[in-house]
PDB file of C-alpha atoms in Angstrom:
ATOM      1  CA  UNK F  24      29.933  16.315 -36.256  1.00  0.00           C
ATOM      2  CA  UNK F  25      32.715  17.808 -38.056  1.00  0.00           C
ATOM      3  CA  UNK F  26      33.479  21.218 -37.624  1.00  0.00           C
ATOM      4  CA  UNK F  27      36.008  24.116 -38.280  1.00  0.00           C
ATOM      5  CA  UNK F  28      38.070  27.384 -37.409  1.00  0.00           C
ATOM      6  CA  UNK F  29      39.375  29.872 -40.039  1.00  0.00           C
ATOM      7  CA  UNK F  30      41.278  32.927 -39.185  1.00  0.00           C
ATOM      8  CA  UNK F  31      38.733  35.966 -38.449  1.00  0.00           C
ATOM      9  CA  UNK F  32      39.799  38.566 -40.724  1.00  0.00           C
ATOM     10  CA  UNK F  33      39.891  41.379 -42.588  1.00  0.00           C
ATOM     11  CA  UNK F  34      43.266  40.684 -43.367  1.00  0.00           C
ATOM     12  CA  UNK F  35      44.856  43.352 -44.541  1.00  0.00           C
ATOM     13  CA  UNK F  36      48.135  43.475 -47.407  1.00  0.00           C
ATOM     14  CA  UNK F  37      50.276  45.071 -49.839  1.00  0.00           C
ATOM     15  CA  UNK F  38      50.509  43.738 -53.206  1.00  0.00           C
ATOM     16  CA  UNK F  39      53.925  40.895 -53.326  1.00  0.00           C
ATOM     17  CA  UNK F  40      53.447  40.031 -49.332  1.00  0.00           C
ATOM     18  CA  UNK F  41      53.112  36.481 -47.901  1.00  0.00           C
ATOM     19  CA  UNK F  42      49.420  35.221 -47.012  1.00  0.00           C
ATOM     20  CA  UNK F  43      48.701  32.743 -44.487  1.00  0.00           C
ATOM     21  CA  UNK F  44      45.337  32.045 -43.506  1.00  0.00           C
ATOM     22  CA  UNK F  45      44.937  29.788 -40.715  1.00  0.00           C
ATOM     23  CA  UNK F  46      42.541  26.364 -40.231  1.00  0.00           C
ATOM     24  CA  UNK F  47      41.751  24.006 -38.199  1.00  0.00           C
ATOM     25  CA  UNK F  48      39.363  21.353 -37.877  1.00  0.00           C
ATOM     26  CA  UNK F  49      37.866  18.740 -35.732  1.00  0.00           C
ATOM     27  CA  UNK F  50      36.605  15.556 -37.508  1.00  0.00           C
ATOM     28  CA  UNK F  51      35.886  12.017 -37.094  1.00  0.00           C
ATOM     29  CA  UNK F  52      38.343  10.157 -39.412  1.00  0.00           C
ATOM     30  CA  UNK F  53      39.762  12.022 -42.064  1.00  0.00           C
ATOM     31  CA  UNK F  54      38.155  14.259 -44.235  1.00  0.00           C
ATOM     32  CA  UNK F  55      38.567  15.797 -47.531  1.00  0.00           C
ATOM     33  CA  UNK F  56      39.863  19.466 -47.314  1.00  0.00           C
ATOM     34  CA  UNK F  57      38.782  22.444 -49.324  1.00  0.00           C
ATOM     35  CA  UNK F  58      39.684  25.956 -49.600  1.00  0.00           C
ATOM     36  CA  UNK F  59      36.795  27.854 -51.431  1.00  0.00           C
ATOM     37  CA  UNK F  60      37.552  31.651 -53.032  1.00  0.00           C
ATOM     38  CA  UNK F  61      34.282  33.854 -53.433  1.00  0.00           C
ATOM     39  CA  UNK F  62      35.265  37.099 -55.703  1.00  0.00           C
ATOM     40  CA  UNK F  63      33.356  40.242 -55.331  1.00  0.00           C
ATOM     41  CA  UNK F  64      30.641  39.518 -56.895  1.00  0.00           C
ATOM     42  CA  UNK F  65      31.041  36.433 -57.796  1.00  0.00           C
ATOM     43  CA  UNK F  66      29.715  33.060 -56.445  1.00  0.00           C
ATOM     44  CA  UNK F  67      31.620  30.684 -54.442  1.00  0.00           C
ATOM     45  CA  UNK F  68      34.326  28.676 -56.027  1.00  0.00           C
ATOM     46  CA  UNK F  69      37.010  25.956 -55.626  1.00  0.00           C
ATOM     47  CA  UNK F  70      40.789  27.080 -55.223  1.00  0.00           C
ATOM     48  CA  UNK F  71      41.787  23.840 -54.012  1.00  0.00           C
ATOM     49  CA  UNK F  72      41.735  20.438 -52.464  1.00  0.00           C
ATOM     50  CA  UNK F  73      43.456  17.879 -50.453  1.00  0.00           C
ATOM     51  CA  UNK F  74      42.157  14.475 -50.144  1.00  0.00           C
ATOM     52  CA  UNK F  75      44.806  12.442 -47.445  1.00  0.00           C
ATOM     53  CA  UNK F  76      47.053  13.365 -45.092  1.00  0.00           C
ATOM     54  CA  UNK F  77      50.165  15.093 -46.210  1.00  0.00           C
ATOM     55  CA  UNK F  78      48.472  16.014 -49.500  1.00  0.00           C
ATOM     56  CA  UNK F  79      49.225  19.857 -50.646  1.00  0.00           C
ATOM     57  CA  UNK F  80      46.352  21.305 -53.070  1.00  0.00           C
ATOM     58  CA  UNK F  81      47.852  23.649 -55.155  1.00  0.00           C
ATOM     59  CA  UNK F  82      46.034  26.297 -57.602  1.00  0.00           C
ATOM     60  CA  UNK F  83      46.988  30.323 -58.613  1.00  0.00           C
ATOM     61  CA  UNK F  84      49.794  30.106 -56.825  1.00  0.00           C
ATOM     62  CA  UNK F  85      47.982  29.436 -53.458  1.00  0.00           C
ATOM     63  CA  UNK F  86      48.904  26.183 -51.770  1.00  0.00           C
ATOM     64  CA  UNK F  87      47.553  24.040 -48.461  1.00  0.00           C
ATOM     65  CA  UNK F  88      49.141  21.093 -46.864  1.00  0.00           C
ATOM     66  CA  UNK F  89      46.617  18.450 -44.760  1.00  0.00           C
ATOM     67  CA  UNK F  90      47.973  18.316 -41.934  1.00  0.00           C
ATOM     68  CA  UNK F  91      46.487  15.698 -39.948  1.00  0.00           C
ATOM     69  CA  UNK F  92      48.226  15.824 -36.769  1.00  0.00           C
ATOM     70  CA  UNK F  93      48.092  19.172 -36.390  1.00  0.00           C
ATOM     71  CA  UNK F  94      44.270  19.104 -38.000  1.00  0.00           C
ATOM     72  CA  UNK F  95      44.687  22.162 -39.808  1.00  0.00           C
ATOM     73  CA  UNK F  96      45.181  23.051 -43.731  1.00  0.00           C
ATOM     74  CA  UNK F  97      46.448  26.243 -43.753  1.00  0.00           C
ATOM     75  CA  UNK F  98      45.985  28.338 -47.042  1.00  0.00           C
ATOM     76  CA  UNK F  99      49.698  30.479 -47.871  1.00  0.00           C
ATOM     77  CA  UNK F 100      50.443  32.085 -50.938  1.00  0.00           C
ATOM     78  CA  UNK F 101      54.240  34.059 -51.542  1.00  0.00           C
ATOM     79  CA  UNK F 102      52.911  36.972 -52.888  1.00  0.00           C
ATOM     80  CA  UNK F 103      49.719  38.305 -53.261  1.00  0.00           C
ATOM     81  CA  UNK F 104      48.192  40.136 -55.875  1.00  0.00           C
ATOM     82  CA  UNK F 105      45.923  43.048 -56.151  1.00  0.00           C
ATOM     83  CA  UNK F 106      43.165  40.688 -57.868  1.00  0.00           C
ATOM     84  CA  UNK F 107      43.600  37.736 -54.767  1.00  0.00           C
ATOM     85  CA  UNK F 108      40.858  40.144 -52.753  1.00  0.00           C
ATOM     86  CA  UNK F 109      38.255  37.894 -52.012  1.00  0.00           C
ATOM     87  CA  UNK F 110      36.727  36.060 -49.444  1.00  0.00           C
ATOM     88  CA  UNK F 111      38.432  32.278 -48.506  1.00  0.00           C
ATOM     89  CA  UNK F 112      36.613  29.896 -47.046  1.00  0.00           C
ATOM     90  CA  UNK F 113      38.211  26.618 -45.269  1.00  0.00           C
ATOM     91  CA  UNK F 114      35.610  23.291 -45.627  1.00  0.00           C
ATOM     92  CA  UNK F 115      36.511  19.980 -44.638  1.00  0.00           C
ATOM     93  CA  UNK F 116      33.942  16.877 -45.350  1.00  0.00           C
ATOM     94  CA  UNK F 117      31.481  16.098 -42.853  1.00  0.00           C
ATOM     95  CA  UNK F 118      31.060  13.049 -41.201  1.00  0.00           C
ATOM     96  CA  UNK F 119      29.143  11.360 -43.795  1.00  0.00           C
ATOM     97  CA  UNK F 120      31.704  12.351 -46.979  1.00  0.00           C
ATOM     98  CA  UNK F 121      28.534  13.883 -48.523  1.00  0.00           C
ATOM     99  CA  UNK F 122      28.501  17.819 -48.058  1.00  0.00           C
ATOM    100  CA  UNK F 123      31.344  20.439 -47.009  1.00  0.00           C
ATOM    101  CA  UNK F 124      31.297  22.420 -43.511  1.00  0.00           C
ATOM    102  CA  UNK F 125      32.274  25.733 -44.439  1.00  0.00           C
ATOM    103  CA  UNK F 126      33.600  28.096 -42.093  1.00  0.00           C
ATOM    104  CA  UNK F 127      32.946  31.968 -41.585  1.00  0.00           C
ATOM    105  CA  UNK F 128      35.297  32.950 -44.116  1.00  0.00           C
ATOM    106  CA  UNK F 129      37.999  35.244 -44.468  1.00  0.00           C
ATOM    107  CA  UNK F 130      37.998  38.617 -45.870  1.00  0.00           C
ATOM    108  CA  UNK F 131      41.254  39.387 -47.972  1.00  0.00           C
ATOM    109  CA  UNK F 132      42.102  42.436 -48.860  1.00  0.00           C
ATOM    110  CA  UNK F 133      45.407  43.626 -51.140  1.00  0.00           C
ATOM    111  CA  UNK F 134      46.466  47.174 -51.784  1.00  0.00           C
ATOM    112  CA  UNK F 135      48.950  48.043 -54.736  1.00  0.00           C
TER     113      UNK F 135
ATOM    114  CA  UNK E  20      27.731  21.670 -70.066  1.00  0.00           C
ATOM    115  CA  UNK E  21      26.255  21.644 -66.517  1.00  0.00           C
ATOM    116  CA  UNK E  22      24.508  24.916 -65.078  1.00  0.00           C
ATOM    117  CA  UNK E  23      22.741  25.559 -62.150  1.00  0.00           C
ATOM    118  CA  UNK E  24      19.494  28.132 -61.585  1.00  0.00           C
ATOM    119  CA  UNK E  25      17.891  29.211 -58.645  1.00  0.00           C
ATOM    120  CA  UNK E  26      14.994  31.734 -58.007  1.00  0.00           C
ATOM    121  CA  UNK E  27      13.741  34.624 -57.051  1.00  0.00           C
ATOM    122  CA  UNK E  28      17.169  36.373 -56.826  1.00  0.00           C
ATOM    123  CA  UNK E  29      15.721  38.675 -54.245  1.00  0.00           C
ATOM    124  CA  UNK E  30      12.710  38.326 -51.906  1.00  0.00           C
ATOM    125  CA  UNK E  31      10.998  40.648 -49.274  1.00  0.00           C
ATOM    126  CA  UNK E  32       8.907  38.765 -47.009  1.00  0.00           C
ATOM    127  CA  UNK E  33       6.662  39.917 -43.568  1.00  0.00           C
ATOM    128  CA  UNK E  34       7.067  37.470 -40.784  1.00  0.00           C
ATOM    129  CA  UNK E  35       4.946  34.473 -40.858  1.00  0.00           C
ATOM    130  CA  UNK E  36       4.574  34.332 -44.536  1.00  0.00           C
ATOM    131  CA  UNK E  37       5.378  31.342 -46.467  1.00  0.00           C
ATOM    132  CA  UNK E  38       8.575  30.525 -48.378  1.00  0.00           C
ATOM    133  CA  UNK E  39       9.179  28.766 -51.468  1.00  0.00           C
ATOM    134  CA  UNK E  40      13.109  28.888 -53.308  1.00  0.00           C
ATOM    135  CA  UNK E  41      13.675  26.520 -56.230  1.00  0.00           C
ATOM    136  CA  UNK E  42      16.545  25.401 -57.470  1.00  0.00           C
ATOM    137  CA  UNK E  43      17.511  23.414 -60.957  1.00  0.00           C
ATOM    138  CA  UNK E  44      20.181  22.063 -62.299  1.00  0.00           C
ATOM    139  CA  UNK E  45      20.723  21.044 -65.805  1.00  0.00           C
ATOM    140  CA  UNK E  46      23.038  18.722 -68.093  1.00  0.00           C
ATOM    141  CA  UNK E  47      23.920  16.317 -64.934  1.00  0.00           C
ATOM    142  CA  UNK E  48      22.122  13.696 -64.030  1.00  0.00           C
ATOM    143  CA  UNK E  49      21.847  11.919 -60.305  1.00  0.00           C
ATOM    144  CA  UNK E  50      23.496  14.825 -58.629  1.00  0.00           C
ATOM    145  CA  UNK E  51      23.616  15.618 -55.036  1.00  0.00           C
ATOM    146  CA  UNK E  52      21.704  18.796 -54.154  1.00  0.00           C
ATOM    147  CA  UNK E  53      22.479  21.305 -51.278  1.00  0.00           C
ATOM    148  CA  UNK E  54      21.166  24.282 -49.470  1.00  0.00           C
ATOM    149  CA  UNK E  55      23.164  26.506 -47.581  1.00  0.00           C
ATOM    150  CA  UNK E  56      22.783  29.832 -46.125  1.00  0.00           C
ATOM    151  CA  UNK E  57      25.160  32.752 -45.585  1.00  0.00           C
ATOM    152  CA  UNK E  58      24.223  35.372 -43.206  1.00  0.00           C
ATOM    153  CA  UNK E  59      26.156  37.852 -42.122  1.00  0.00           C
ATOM    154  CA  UNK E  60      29.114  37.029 -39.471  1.00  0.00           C
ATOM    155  CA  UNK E  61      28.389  33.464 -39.728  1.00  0.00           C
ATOM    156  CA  UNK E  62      29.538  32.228 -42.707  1.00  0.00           C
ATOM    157  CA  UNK E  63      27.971  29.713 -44.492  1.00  0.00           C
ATOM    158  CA  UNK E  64      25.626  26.935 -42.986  1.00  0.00           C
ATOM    159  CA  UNK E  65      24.717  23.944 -44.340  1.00  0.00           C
ATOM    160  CA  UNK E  66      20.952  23.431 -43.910  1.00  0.00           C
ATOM    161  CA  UNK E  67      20.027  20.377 -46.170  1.00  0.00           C
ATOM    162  CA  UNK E  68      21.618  17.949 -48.491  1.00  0.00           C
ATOM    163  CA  UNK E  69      20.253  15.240 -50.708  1.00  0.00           C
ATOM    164  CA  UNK E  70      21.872  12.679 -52.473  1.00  0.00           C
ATOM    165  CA  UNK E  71      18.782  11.018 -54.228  1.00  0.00           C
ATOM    166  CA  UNK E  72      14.757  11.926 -55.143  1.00  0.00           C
ATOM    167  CA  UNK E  73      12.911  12.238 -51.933  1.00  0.00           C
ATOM    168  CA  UNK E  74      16.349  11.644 -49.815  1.00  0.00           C
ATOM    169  CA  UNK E  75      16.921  15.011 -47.912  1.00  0.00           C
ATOM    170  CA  UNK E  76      19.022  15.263 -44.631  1.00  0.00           C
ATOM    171  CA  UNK E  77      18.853  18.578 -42.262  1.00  0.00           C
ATOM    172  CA  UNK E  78      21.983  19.524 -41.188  1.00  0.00           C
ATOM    173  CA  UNK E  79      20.604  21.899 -38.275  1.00  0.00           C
ATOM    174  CA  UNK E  80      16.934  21.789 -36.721  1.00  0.00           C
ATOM    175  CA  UNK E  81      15.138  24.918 -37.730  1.00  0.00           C
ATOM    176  CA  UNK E  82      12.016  26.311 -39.355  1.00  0.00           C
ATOM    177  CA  UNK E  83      13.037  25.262 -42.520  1.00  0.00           C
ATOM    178  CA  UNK E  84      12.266  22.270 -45.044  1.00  0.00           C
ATOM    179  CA  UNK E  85      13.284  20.769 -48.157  1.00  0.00           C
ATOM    180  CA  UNK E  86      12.024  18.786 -51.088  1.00  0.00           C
ATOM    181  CA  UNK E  87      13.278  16.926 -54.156  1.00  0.00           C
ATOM    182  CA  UNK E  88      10.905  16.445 -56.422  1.00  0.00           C
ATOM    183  CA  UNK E  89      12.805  15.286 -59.545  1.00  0.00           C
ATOM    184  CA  UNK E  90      15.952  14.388 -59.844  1.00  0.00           C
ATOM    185  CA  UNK E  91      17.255  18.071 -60.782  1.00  0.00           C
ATOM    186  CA  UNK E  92      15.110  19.784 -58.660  1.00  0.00           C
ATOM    187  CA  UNK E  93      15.508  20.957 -54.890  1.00  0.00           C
ATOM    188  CA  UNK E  94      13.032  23.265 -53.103  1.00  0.00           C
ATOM    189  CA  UNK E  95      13.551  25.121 -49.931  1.00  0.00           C
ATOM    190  CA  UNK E  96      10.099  25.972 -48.394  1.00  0.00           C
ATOM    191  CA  UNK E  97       8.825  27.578 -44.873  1.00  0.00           C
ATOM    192  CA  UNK E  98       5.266  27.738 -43.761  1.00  0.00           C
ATOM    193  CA  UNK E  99       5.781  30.298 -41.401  1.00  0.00           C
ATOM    194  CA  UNK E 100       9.056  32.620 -41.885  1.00  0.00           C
ATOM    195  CA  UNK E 101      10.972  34.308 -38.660  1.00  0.00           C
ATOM    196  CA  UNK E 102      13.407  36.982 -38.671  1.00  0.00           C
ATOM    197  CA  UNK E 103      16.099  35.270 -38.253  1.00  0.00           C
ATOM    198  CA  UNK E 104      15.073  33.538 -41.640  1.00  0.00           C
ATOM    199  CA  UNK E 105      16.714  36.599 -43.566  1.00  0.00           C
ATOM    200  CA  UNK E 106      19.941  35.655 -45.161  1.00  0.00           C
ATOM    201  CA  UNK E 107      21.378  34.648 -48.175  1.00  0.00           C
ATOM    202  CA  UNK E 108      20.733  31.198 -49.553  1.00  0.00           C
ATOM    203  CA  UNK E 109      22.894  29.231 -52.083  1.00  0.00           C
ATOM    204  CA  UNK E 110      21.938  25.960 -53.912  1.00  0.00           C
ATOM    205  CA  UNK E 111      24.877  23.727 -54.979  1.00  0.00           C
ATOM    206  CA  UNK E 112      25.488  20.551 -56.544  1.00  0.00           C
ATOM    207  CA  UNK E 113      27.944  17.605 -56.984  1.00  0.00           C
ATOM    208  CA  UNK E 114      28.412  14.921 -58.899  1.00  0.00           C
ATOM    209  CA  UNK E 115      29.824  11.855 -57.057  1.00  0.00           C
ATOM    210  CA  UNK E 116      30.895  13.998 -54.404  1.00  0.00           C
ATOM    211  CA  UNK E 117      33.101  10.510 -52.637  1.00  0.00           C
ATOM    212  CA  UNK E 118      34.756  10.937 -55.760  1.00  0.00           C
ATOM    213  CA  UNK E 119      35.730  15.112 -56.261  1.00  0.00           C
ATOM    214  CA  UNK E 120      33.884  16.732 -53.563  1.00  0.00           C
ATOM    215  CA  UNK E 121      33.504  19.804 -55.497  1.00  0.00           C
ATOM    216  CA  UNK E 122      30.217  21.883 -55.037  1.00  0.00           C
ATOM    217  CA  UNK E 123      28.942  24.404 -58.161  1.00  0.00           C
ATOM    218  CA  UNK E 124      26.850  27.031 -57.038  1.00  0.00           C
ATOM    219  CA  UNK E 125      24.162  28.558 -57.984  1.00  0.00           C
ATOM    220  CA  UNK E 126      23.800  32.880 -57.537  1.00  0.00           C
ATOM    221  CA  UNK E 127      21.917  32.753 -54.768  1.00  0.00           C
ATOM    222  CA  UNK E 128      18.978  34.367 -53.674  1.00  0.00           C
ATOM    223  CA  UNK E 129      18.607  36.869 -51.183  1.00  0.00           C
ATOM    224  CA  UNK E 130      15.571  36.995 -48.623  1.00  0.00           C
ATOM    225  CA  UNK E 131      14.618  39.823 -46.331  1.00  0.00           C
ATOM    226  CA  UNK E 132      12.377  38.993 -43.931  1.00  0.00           C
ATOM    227  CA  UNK E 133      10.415  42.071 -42.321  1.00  0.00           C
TER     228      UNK E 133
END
């Protein structure tokens, strides 16, 4: 089945630096791609989606292109933000189109 | 609007107990349903999904089962709990997931098994 590789974190920034956090996947066809944002204390949430290749998902300034022959759908933003500390979580489509495979998350963290 | 409640937030089981979570949506109808679970280190796994009353597919063979009822409703049961059932589980739902593919979760609830 499908399946995928995030970035193991904590990554670690100063408020205004460039994020990239890296994914990959491995999939039969072409999936849908999601990047999912849980807050502290919050529950999980979109950020954004991509739905063919070439497609960038945009959303707070965070952006991720599918890139299908490179299978990844790497999450960047220009400058981060105090309040962007969270945990990100990459999810393509399974096999079926009917759930998300999430992977183990990513633990941002952003000092002023 | 649509909302999304699951229960107990928080459970403490012993080993070989039995396991019921519920899980309810409301103001949607025909949704698909999910379980997943997030333990520590391993991100989130997705254990069961259902797109219809009585349809349920398991993602990953374990000691683990679910049920759907009614259409809003999605139950997550175990007759005989392990350790390694301790995590913490999140219901979700869709609607017309070909179509968005966005999940709404629920808060979760948290089970310690002992």
């Amino acid at each position: 089945g499908n399946s995928v590789t995030q970035m193991e974190g904590p990554v670690t920034l100063s408020e205004e630096a460039f994020l990239t956090i890296n994914c990959t996947y491995t999939a039969t066809g072409y999936p849908s791609l999601f990047w999912y944002v849980q807050y502290p204390g919050e529950g999980l949430q979109l950020l954004l989606k991509a739905t063919k290749a070439d497609d960038k998902g945009s959303n707070k300034g965070f952006e991720a292109t599918y890139r299908k022959e490179t299978t990844s759908f790497h999450l960047e933003k220009g400058s981060v933000q105090v309040s962007d500390s969270a945990v990100y979580f990459c999810a393509p489509s399974n096999q079926a189109g009917t759930a998300l495979i999430f992977g183990k998350g990513t633990t941002l963290s952003v000092s002023s | 609007s649509q909302t999304i409640h699951q229960w107990p937030a928080t459970l403490v089981q012993p080993v070989g107990s039995p396991l019921s979570l519920e899980c309810t949506v409301e103001g949607t109808s025909n949704p698909n349903l999910y379980w997943y679970r997030q333990a520590a280190g391993r991100g989130l796994q997705l254990l069961f999904y259902s797109v219809g009353i009585g349809q349920i597919s398991s993602e990953v063979p374990q000691n683990l089962s679910a049920s759907r009822p009614q259409d809003r409703q999605f139950i997550l049961s175990s007759k005989k709990l392990l350790l390694s059932d301790s995590g913490f589980y999140l219901c979700a739902w869709s609607a017309g997931f070909a179509n968005t593919g966005e999940l709404f979760f629920g808060e979760g609830s948290r089970l310690t098994v002992l």
